[in-house]
Amino acid sequence: MEFLGWIIAIVMFIIAFAGLIYPIIPSALFIVGGFLLYGFINTFDGMTVWFWIIQVLFVILLFGADTLSNLVGVKKFGGSKAGMWGSTIGLLIGPFVIPVAGILVGPFLGAVIAELAVSRSGVKQAIKTGVGSLVGFLTSVVTKGLVMTVMITVFIFFIK
């Protein structure tokens, strides 16, 4: 049964990392789901109260990193709230409209369109905001990838 628990946990972790490319996938839920399924199939013995406290803090960090990176990226490049919202909408829609490239093009175009339509910014500022949203998104992906790797490492440390 231990082998089955590992296989299912690993599949859940892989799906979580796919969430870095397709933000519609709730990465944090799949990571925690991997922990829980492993526990139900094998045992929760190694997953102490400290383990869960650490993991909850990491989940909060995952959500915070996502929001903060986008906000800082757009604001740092002079964007407005409209640019931030446009970037977020583009991030969610982009990968489905333009497979593969949409993950990068979506936030950029979303921020640019929102800046032009809502904030009435000039083209130069709108493009600058689009670049900021792209920088924020890429920073978020790297940060979340690192945090998820640490979460899995902590999991392995506690159960072994």
PDB file of C-alpha atoms in Angstrom, residues 83 86-87 90-91 102-114 126-134 137:
ATOM      1  CA  GLY A  83      -4.059  46.967 -15.341  1.00  0.00           C
ATOM      2  CA  GLY A  86      -6.703  42.988 -16.787  1.00  0.00           C
ATOM      3  CA  SER A  87      -3.514  41.059 -16.135  1.00  0.00           C
ATOM      4  CA  GLY A  90      -5.642  37.617 -19.156  1.00  0.00           C
ATOM      5  CA  LEU A  91      -3.753  35.119 -17.032  1.00  0.00           C
ATOM      6  CA  GLY A 102      -1.200  32.235 -23.776  1.00  0.00           C
ATOM      7  CA  ILE A 103       0.356  31.928 -20.334  1.00  0.00           C
ATOM      8  CA  LEU A 104       2.702  34.781 -21.260  1.00  0.00           C
ATOM      9  CA  VAL A 105       0.647  36.668 -23.826  1.00  0.00           C
ATOM     10  CA  GLY A 106      -2.580  36.652 -21.748  1.00  0.00           C
ATOM     11  CA  PRO A 107      -1.400  38.721 -18.755  1.00  0.00           C
ATOM     12  CA  PHE A 108       0.464  41.120 -21.037  1.00  0.00           C
ATOM     13  CA  LEU A 109      -2.493  41.747 -23.360  1.00  0.00           C
ATOM     14  CA  GLY A 110      -4.960  41.829 -20.477  1.00  0.00           C
ATOM     15  CA  ALA A 111      -2.981  44.568 -18.725  1.00  0.00           C
ATOM     16  CA  VAL A 112      -2.452  46.549 -21.939  1.00  0.00           C
ATOM     17  CA  ILE A 113      -6.128  46.374 -22.957  1.00  0.00           C
ATOM     18  CA  ALA A 114      -7.322  47.306 -19.472  1.00  0.00           C
ATOM     19  CA  ALA A 126      -0.067  50.544 -21.336  1.00  0.00           C
ATOM     20  CA  ILE A 127       2.788  48.501 -22.818  1.00  0.00           C
ATOM     21  CA  LYS A 128       4.964  49.336 -19.816  1.00  0.00           C
ATOM     22  CA  THR A 129       2.187  48.059 -17.530  1.00  0.00           C
ATOM     23  CA  GLY A 130       1.914  44.904 -19.663  1.00  0.00           C
ATOM     24  CA  VAL A 131       5.625  44.259 -19.200  1.00  0.00           C
ATOM     25  CA  GLY A 132       5.187  44.810 -15.459  1.00  0.00           C
ATOM     26  CA  SER A 133       2.400  42.243 -15.321  1.00  0.00           C
ATOM     27  CA  LEU A 134       4.581  39.770 -17.188  1.00  0.00           C
ATOM     28  CA  PHE A 137       3.704  36.720 -13.240  1.00  0.00           C
TER      29      PHE A 137
END
